[in-house]
PDB file of C-alpha atoms in Angstrom:
ATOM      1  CA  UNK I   1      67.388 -39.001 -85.847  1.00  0.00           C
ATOM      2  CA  UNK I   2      71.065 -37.828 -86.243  1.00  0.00           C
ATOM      3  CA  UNK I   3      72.947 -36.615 -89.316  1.00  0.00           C
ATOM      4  CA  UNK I   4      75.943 -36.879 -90.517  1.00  0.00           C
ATOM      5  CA  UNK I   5      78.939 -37.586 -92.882  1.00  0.00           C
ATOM      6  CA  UNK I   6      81.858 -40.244 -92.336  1.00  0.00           C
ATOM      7  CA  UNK I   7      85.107 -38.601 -94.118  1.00  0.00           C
ATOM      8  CA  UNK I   8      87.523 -41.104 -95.574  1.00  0.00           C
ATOM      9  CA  UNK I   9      90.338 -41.221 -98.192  1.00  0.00           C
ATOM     10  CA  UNK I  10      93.611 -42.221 -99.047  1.00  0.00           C
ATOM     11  CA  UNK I  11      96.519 -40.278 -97.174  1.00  0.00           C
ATOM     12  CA  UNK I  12      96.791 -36.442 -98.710  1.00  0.00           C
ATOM     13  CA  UNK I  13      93.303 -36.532-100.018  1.00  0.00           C
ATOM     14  CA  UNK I  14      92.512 -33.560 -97.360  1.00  0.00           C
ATOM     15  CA  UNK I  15      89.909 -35.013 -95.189  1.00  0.00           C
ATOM     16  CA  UNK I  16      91.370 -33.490 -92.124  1.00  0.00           C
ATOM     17  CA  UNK I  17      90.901 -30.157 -94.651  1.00  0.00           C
ATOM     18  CA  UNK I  18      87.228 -30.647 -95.676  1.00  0.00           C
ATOM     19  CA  UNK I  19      86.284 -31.229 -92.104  1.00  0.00           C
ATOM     20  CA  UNK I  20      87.595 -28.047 -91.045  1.00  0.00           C
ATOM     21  CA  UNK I  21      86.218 -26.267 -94.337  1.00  0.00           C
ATOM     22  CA  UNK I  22      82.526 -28.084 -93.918  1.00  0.00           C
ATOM     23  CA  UNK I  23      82.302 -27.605 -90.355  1.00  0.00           C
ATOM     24  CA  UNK I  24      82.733 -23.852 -91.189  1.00  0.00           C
ATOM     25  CA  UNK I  25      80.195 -23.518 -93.784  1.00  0.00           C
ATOM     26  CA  UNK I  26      77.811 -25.752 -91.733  1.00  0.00           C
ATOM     27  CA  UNK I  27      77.928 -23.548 -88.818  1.00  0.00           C
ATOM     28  CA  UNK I  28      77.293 -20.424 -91.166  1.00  0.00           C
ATOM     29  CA  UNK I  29      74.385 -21.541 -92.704  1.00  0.00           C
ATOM     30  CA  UNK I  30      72.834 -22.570 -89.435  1.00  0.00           C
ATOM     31  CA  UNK I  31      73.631 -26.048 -88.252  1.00  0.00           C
ATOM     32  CA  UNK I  32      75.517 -27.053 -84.983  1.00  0.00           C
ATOM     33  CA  UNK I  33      78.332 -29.068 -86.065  1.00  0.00           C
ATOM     34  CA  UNK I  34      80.499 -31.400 -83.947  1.00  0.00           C
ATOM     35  CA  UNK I  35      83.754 -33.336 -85.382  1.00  0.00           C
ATOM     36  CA  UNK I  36      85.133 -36.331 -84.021  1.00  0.00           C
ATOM     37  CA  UNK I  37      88.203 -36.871 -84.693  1.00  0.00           C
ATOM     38  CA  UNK I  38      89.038 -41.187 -84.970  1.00  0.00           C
ATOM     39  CA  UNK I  39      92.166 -41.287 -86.521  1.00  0.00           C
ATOM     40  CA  UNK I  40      94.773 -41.573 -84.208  1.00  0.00           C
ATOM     41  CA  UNK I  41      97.811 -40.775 -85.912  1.00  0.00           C
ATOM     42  CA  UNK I  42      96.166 -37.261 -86.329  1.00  0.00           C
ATOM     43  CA  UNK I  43      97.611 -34.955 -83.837  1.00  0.00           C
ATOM     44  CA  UNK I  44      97.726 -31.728 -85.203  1.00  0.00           C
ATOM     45  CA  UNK I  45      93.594 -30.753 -86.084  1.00  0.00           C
ATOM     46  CA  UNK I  46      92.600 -27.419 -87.316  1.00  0.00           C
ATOM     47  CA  UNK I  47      89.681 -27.561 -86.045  1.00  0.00           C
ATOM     48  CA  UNK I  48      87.938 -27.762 -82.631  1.00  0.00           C
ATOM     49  CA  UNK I  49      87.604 -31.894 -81.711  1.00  0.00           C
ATOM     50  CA  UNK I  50      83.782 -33.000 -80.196  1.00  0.00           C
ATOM     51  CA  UNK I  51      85.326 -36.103 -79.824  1.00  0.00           C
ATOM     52  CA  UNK I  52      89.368 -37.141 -79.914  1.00  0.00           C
ATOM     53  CA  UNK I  53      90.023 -40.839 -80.542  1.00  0.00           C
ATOM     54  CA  UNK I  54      93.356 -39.510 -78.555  1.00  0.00           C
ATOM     55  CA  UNK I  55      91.719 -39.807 -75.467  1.00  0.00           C
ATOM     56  CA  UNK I  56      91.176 -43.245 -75.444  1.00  0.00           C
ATOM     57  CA  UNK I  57      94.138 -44.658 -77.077  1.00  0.00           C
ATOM     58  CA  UNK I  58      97.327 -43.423 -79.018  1.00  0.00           C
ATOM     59  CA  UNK I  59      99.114 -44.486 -82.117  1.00  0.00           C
ATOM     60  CA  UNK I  60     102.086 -43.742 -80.904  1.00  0.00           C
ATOM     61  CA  UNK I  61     101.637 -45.455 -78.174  1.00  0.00           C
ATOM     62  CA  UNK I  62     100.429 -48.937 -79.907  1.00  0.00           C
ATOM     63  CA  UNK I  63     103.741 -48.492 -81.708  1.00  0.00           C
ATOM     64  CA  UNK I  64     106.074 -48.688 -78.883  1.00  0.00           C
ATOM     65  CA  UNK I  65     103.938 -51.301 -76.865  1.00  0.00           C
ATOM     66  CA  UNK I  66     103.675 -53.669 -79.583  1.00  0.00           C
ATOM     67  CA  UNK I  67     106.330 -53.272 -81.812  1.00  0.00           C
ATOM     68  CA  UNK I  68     104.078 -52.452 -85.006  1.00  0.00           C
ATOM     69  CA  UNK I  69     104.601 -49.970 -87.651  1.00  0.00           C
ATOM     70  CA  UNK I  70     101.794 -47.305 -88.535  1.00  0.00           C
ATOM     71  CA  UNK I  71      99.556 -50.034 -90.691  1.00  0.00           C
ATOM     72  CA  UNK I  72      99.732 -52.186 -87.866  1.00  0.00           C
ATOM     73  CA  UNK I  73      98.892 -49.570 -85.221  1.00  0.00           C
ATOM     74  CA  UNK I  74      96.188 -48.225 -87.306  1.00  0.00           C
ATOM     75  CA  UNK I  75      94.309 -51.540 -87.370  1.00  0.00           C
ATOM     76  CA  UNK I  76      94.759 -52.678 -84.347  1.00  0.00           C
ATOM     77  CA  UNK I  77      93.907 -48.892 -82.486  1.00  0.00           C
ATOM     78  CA  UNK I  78      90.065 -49.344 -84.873  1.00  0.00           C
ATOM     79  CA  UNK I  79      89.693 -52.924 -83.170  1.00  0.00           C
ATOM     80  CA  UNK I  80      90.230 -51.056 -79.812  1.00  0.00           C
ATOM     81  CA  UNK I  81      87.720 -48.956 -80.479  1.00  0.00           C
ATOM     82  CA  UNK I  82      85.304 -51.473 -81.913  1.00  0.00           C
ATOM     83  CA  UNK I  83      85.557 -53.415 -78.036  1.00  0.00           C
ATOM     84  CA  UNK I  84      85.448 -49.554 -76.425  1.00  0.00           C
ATOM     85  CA  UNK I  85      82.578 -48.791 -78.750  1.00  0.00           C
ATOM     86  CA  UNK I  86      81.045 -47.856 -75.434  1.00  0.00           C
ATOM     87  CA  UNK I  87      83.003 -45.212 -74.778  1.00  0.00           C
ATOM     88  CA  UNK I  88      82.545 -43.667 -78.261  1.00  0.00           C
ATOM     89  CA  UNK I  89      78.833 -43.635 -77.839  1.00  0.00           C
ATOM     90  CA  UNK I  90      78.838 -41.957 -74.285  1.00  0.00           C
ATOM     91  CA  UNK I  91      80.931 -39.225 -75.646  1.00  0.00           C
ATOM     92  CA  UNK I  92      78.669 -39.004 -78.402  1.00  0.00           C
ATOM     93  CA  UNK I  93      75.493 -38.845 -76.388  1.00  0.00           C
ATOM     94  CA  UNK I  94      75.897 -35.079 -75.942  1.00  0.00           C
ATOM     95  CA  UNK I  95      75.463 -34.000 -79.599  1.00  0.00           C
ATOM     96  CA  UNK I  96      72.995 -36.013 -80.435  1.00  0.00           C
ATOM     97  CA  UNK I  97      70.078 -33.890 -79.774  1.00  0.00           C
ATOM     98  CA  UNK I  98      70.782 -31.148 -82.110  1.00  0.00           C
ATOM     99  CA  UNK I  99      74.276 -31.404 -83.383  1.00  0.00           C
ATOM    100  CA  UNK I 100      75.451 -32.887 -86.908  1.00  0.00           C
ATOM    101  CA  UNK I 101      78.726 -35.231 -86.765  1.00  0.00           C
ATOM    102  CA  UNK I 102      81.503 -35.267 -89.350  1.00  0.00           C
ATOM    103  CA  UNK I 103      83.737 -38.158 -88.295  1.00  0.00           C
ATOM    104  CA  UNK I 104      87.413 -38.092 -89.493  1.00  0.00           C
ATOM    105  CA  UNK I 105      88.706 -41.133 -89.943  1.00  0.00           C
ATOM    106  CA  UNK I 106      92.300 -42.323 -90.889  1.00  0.00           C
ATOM    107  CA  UNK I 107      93.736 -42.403 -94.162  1.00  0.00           C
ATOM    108  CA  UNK I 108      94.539 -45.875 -94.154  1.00  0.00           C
ATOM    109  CA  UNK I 109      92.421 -47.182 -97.313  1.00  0.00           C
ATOM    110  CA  UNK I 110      92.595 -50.792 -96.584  1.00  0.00           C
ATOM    111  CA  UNK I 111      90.144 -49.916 -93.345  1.00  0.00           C
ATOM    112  CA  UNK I 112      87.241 -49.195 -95.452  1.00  0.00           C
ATOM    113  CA  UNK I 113      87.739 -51.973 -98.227  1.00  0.00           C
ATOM    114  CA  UNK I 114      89.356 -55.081 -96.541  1.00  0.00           C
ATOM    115  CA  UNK I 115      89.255 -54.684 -92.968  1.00  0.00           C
ATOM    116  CA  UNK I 116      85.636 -55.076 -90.943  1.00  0.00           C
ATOM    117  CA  UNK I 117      86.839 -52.729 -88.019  1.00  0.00           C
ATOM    118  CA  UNK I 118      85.969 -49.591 -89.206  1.00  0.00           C
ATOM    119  CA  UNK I 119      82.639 -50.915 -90.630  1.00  0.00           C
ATOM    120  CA  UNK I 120      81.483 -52.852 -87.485  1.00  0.00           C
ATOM    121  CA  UNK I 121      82.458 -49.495 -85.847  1.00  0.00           C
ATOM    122  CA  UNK I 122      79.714 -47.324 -87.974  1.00  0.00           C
ATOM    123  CA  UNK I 123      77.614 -50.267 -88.213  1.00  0.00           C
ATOM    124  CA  UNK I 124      77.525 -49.914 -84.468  1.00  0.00           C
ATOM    125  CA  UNK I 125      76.443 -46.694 -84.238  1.00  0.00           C
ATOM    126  CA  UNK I 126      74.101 -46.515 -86.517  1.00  0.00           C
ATOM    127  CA  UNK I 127      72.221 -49.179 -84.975  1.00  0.00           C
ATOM    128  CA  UNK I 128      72.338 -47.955 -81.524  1.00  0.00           C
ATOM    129  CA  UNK I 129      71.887 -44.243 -81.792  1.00  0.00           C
ATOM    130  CA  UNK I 130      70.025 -44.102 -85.022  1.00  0.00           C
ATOM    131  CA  UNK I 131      72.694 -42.396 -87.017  1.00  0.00           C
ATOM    132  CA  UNK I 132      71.998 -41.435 -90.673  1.00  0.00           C
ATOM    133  CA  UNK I 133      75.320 -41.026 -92.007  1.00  0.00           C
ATOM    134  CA  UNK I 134      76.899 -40.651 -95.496  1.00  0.00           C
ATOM    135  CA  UNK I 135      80.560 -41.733 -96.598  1.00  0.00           C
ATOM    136  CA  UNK I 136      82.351 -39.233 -98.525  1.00  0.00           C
ATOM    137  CA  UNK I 137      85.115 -40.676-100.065  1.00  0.00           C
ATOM    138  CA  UNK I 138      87.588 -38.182-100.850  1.00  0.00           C
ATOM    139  CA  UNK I 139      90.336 -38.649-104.364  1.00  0.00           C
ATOM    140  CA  UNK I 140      93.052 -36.146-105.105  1.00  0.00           C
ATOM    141  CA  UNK I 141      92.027 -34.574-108.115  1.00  0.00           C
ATOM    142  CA  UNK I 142      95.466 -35.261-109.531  1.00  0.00           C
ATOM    143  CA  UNK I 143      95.070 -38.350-110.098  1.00  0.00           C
ATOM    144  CA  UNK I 144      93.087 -38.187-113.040  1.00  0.00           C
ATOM    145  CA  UNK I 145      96.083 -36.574-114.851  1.00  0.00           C
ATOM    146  CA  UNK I 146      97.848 -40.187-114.586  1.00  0.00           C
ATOM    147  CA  UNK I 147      95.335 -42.755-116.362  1.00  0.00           C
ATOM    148  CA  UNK I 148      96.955 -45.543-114.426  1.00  0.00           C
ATOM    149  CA  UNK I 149      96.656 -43.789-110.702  1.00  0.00           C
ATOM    150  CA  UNK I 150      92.976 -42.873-112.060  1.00  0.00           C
ATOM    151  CA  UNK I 151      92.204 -46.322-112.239  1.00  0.00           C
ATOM    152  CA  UNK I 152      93.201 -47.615-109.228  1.00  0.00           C
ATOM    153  CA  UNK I 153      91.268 -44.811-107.754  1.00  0.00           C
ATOM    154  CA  UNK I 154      88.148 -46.152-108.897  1.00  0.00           C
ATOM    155  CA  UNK I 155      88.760 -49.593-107.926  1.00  0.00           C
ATOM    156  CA  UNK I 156      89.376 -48.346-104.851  1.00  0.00           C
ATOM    157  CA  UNK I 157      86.079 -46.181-104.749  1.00  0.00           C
ATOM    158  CA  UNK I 158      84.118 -49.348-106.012  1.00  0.00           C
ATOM    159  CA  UNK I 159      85.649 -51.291-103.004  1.00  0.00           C
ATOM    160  CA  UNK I 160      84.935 -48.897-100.817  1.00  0.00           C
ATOM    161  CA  UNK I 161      81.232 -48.781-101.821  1.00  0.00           C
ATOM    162  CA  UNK I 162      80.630 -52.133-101.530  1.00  0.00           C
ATOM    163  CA  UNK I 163      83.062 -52.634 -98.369  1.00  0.00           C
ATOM    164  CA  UNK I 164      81.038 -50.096 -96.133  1.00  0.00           C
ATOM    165  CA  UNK I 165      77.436 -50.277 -97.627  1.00  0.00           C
ATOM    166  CA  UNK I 166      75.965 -46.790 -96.997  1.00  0.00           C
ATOM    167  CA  UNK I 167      74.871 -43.641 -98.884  1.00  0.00           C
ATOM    168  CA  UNK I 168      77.943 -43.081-101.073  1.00  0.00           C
ATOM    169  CA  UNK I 169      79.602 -39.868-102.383  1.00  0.00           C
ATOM    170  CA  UNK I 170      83.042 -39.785-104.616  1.00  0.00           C
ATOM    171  CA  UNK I 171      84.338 -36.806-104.901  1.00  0.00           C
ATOM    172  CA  UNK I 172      87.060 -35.370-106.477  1.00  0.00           C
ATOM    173  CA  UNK I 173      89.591 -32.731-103.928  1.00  0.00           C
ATOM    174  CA  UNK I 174      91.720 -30.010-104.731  1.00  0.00           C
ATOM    175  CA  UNK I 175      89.873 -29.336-108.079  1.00  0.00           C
ATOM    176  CA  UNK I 176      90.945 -26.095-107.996  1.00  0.00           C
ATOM    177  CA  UNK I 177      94.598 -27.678-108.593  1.00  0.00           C
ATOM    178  CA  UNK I 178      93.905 -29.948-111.243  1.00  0.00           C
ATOM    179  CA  UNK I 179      96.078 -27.969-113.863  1.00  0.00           C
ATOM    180  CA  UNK I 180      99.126 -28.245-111.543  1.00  0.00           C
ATOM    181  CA  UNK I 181     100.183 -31.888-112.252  1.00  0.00           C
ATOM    182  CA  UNK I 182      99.834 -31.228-116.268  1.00  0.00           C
ATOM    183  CA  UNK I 183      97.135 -31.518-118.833  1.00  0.00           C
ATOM    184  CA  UNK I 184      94.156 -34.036-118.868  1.00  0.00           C
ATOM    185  CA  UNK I 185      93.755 -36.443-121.940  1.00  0.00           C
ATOM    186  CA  UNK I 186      89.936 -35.409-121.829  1.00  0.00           C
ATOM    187  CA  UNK I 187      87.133 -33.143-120.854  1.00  0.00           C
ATOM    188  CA  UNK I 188      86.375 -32.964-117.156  1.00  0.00           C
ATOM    189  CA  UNK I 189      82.917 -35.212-117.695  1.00  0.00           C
ATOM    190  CA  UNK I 190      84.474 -37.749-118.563  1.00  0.00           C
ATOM    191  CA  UNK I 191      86.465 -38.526-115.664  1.00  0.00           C
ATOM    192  CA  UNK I 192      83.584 -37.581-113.504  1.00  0.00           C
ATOM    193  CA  UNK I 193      80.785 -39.901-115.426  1.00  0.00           C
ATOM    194  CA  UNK I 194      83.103 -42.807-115.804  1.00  0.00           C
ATOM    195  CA  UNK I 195      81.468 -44.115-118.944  1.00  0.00           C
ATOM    196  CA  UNK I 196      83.196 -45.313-120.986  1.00  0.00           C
ATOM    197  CA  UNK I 197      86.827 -46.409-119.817  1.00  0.00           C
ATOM    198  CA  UNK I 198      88.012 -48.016-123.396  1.00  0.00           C
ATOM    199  CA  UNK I 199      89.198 -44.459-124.384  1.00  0.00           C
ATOM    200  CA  UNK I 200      91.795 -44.847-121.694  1.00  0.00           C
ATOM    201  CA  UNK I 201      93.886 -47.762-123.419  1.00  0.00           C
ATOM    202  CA  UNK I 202      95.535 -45.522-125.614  1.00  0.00           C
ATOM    203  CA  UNK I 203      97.569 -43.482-122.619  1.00  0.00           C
ATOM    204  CA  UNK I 204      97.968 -46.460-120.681  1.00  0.00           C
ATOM    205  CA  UNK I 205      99.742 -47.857-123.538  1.00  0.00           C
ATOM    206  CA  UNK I 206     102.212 -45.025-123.437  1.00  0.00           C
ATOM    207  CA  UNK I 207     103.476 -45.897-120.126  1.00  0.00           C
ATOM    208  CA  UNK I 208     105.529 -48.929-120.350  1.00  0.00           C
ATOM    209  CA  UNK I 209     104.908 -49.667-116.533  1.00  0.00           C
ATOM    210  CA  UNK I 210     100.734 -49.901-117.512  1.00  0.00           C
ATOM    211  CA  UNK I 211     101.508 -51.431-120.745  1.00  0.00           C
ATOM    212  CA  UNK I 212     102.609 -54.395-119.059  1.00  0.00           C
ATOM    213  CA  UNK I 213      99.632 -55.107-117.470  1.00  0.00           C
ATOM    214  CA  UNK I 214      97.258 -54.096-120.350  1.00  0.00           C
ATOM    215  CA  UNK I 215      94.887 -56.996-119.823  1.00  0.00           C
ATOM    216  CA  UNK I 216      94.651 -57.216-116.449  1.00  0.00           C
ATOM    217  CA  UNK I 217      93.562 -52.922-116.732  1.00  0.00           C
ATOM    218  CA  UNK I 218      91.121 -53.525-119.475  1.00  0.00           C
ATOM    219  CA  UNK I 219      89.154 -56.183-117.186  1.00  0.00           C
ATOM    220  CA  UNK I 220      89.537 -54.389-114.050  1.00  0.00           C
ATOM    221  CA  UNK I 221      88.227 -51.364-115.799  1.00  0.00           C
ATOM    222  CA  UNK I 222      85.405 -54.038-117.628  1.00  0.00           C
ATOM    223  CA  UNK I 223      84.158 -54.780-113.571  1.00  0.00           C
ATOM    224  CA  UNK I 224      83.949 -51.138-112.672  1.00  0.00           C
ATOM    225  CA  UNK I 225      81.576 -50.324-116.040  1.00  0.00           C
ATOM    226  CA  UNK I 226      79.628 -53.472-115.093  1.00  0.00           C
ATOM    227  CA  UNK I 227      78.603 -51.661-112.150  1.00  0.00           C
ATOM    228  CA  UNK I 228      77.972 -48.764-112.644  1.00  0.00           C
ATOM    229  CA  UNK I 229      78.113 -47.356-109.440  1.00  0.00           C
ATOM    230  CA  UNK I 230      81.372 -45.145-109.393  1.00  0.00           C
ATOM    231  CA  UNK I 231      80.478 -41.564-110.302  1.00  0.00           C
ATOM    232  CA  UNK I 232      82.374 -38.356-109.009  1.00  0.00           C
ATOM    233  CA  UNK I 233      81.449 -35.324-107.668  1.00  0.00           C
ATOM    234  CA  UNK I 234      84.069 -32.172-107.272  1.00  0.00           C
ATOM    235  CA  UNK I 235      85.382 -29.791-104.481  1.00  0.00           C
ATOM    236  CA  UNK I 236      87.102 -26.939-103.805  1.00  0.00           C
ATOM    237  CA  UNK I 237      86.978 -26.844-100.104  1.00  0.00           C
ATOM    238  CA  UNK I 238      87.518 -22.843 -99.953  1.00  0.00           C
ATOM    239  CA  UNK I 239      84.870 -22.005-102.645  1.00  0.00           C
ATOM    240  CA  UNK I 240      81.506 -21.794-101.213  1.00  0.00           C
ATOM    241  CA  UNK I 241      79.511 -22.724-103.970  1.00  0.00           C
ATOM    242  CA  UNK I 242      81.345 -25.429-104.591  1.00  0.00           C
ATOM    243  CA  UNK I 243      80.611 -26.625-100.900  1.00  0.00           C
ATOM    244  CA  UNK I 244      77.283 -25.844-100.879  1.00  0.00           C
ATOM    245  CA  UNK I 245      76.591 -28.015-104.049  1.00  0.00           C
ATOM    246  CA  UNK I 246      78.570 -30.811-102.170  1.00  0.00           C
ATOM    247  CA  UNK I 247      76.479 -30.310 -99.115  1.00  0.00           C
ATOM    248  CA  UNK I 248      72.724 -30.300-100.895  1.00  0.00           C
ATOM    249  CA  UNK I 249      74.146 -33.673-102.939  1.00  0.00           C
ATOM    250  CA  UNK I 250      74.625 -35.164 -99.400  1.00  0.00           C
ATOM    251  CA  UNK I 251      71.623 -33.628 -97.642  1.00  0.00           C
ATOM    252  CA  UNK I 252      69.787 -36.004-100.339  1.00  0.00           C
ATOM    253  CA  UNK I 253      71.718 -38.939-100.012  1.00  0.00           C
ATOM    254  CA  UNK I 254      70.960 -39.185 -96.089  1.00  0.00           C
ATOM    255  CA  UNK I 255      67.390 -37.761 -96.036  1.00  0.00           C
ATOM    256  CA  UNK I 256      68.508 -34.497 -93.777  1.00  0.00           C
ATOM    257  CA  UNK I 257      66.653 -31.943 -96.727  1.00  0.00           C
ATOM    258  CA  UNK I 258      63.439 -34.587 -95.534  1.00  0.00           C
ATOM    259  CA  UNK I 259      63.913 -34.277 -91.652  1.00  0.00           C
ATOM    260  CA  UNK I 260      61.912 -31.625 -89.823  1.00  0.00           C
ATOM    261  CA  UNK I 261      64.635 -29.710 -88.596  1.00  0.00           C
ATOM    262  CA  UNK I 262      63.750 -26.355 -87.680  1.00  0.00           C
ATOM    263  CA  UNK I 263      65.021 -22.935 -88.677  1.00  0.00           C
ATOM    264  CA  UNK I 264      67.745 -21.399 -90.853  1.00  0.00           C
ATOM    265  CA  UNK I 265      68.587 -24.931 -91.855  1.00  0.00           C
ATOM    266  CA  UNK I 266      65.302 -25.787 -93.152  1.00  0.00           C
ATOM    267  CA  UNK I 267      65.117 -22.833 -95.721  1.00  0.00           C
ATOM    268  CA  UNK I 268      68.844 -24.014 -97.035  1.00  0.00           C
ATOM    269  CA  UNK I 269      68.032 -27.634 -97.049  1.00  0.00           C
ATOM    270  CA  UNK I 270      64.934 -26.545 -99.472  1.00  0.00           C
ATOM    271  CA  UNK I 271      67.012 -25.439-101.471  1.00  0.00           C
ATOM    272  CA  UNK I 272      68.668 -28.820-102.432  1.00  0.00           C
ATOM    273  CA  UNK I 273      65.431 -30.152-102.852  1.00  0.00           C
ATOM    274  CA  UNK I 274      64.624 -27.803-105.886  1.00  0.00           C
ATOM    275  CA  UNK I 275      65.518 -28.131-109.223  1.00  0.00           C
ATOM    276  CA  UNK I 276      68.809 -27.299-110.709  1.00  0.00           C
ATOM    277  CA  UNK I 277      71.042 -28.096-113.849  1.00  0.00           C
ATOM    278  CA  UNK I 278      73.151 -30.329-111.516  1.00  0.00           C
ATOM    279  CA  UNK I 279      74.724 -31.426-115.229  1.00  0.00           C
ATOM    280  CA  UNK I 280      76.200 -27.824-115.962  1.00  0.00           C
ATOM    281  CA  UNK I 281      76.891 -27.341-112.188  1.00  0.00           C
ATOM    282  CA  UNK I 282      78.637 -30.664-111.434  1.00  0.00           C
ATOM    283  CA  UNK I 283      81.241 -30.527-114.826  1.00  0.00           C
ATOM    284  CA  UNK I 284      80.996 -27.671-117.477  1.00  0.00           C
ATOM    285  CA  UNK I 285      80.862 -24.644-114.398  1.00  0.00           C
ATOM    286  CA  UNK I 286      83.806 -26.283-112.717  1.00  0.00           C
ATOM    287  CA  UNK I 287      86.052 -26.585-115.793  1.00  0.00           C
ATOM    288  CA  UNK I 288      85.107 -23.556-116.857  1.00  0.00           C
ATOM    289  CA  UNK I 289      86.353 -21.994-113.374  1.00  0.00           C
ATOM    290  CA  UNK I 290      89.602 -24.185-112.928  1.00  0.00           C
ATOM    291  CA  UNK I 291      90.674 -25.535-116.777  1.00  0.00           C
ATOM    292  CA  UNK I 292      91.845 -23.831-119.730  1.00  0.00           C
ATOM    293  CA  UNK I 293      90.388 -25.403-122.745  1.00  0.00           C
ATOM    294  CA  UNK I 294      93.814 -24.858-124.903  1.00  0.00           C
ATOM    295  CA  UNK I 295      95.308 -27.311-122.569  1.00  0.00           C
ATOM    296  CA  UNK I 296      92.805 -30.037-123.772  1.00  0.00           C
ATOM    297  CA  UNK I 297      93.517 -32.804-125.796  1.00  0.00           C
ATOM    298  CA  UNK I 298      90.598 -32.418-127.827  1.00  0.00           C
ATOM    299  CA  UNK I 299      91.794 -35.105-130.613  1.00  0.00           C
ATOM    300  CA  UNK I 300      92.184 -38.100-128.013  1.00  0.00           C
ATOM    301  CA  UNK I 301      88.489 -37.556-127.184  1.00  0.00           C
TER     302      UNK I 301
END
């Protein structure tokens, strides 16, 4: 049984980032960690590549063969490498006695909510080499300072859930630069819970561009209440604890903290497995560390 996570996210989201960041903090706390790289317009990684979708086929190259712009080339390069799947797998065969995989894939967002390549690819892999793999959906943080980009980010994350059908984690990137696009309209909680989205028809409203599509919003944001699925979880990639409560969230989601895996990474894995205030951790402690509550709108709450 192999573990792992499967890294996607609109462009600028910092996958690329976190996979450097949580290979890092993997590796310290004990687990061999190899990163495959399967996003092809990615040539410039900050981290060492397991696996580099490069070597089998090249954006840049799809481009000037076939006349297609970078949407085009993205798609077609993941139906490539859903008919090489073959050659993914025999690279893979390596780290799959005692390795855990973080797969970067591209940023293209319709991949993981419209098209089937990407999903037949992991599909694929699960099946044959008995993957257990979580997605980790990465959002810019800023977004939730715009109540119409916030919005769209969790139709997208809803999508996305449904689209790939495996253990599912939101999370929120670059907390620790929330403040820098302006103030939020609410507490962090509330963006992270996404309760109760009828609060947010009062800021939409202030933006002529939402405005005009008021009811179209309000049952959109109806579908993602109905169900219930879309929570978020936060990250800053350089703050340990912040990773490590990231990392025991996942660990649980994919059954690692329940695999007998021997060593240092059995003692850490316990320690997701114990009892914590996840509540206080997950919003309070984070806007605590990265919010200044004079910059809160406390009366549109």
């Amino acid at each position: 049984m192999v573990f792992g996570q499967v890294v996607i996210g609109p462009p600028g989201s910092g996958k690329t980032t976190y996979c450097n960041g949580m290979s890092q903090f993997l590796q310290l706390i004990g687990r061999k960690v190899a990163v495959i790289n399967l996003d092809p317009a990615n040539d410039s990684l900050p981290y060492e590549c397991a696996v580099n979708i490069e070597d089998l086929i090249k954006l840049c190259d799809v481009m000037s063969e076939h006349s297609l712009g970078p949407n085009g080339g993205l798609v077609y390069c993941m139906d490539y490498l859903e008919k090489n799947i073959d050659w993914l797998e025999s690279k893979l065969k390596p780290f799959l006695k005692d390795h855990y995989l973080l797969f970067d894939f591209p940023g293209q967002v319709e991949l993981f909510f419209l098209h089937s390549n990407a999903k037949k690819v992991i599909n694929k892999l699960v099946k044959k080499l008995d993957l257990r793999l979580t997605a980790v959906h990465l959002v810019d943080a800023h977004l939730c300072s715009d109540p119409g980009k916030y919005v769209s980010a969790l139709l997208l994350s809803l999508s996305t859930m449904l689209h790939l059908e495996l253990p599912h984690i939101n999370v929120l990137s670059k907390i620790d630069l929330i403040e820098s696009y302006g103030k939020l309209a609410f507490n962090l909680e509330f963006y992270t819970d996404v309760e109760d989205l009828s609060y947010l028809e009062y800021h939409l409203d202030q933006d002529p561009r939402s405005a005009k599509y008021r009811k179209l919003t309000k049952e959109l944001c109806e579908v993602i209440e109905n169900y219930g699925l879309v929570n978020f979880s936060t990250l800053d990639i350089q703050d340990k604890e912040s990773v490590g409560n990231l990392v025991k969230l996942i660990d649980k989601s994919n059954g690692y903290i329940f695999a007998g895996i021997e060593g240092s990474v059995v003692e850490y894995s316990k320690l997701a497995a114990a009892p914590i205030d996840w509540e206080y951790y997950r919003t309070a402690a984070v806007q605590e560390k990265y919010m200044k509550d004079d910059e809160i709108d406390f009366d549109n709450q």
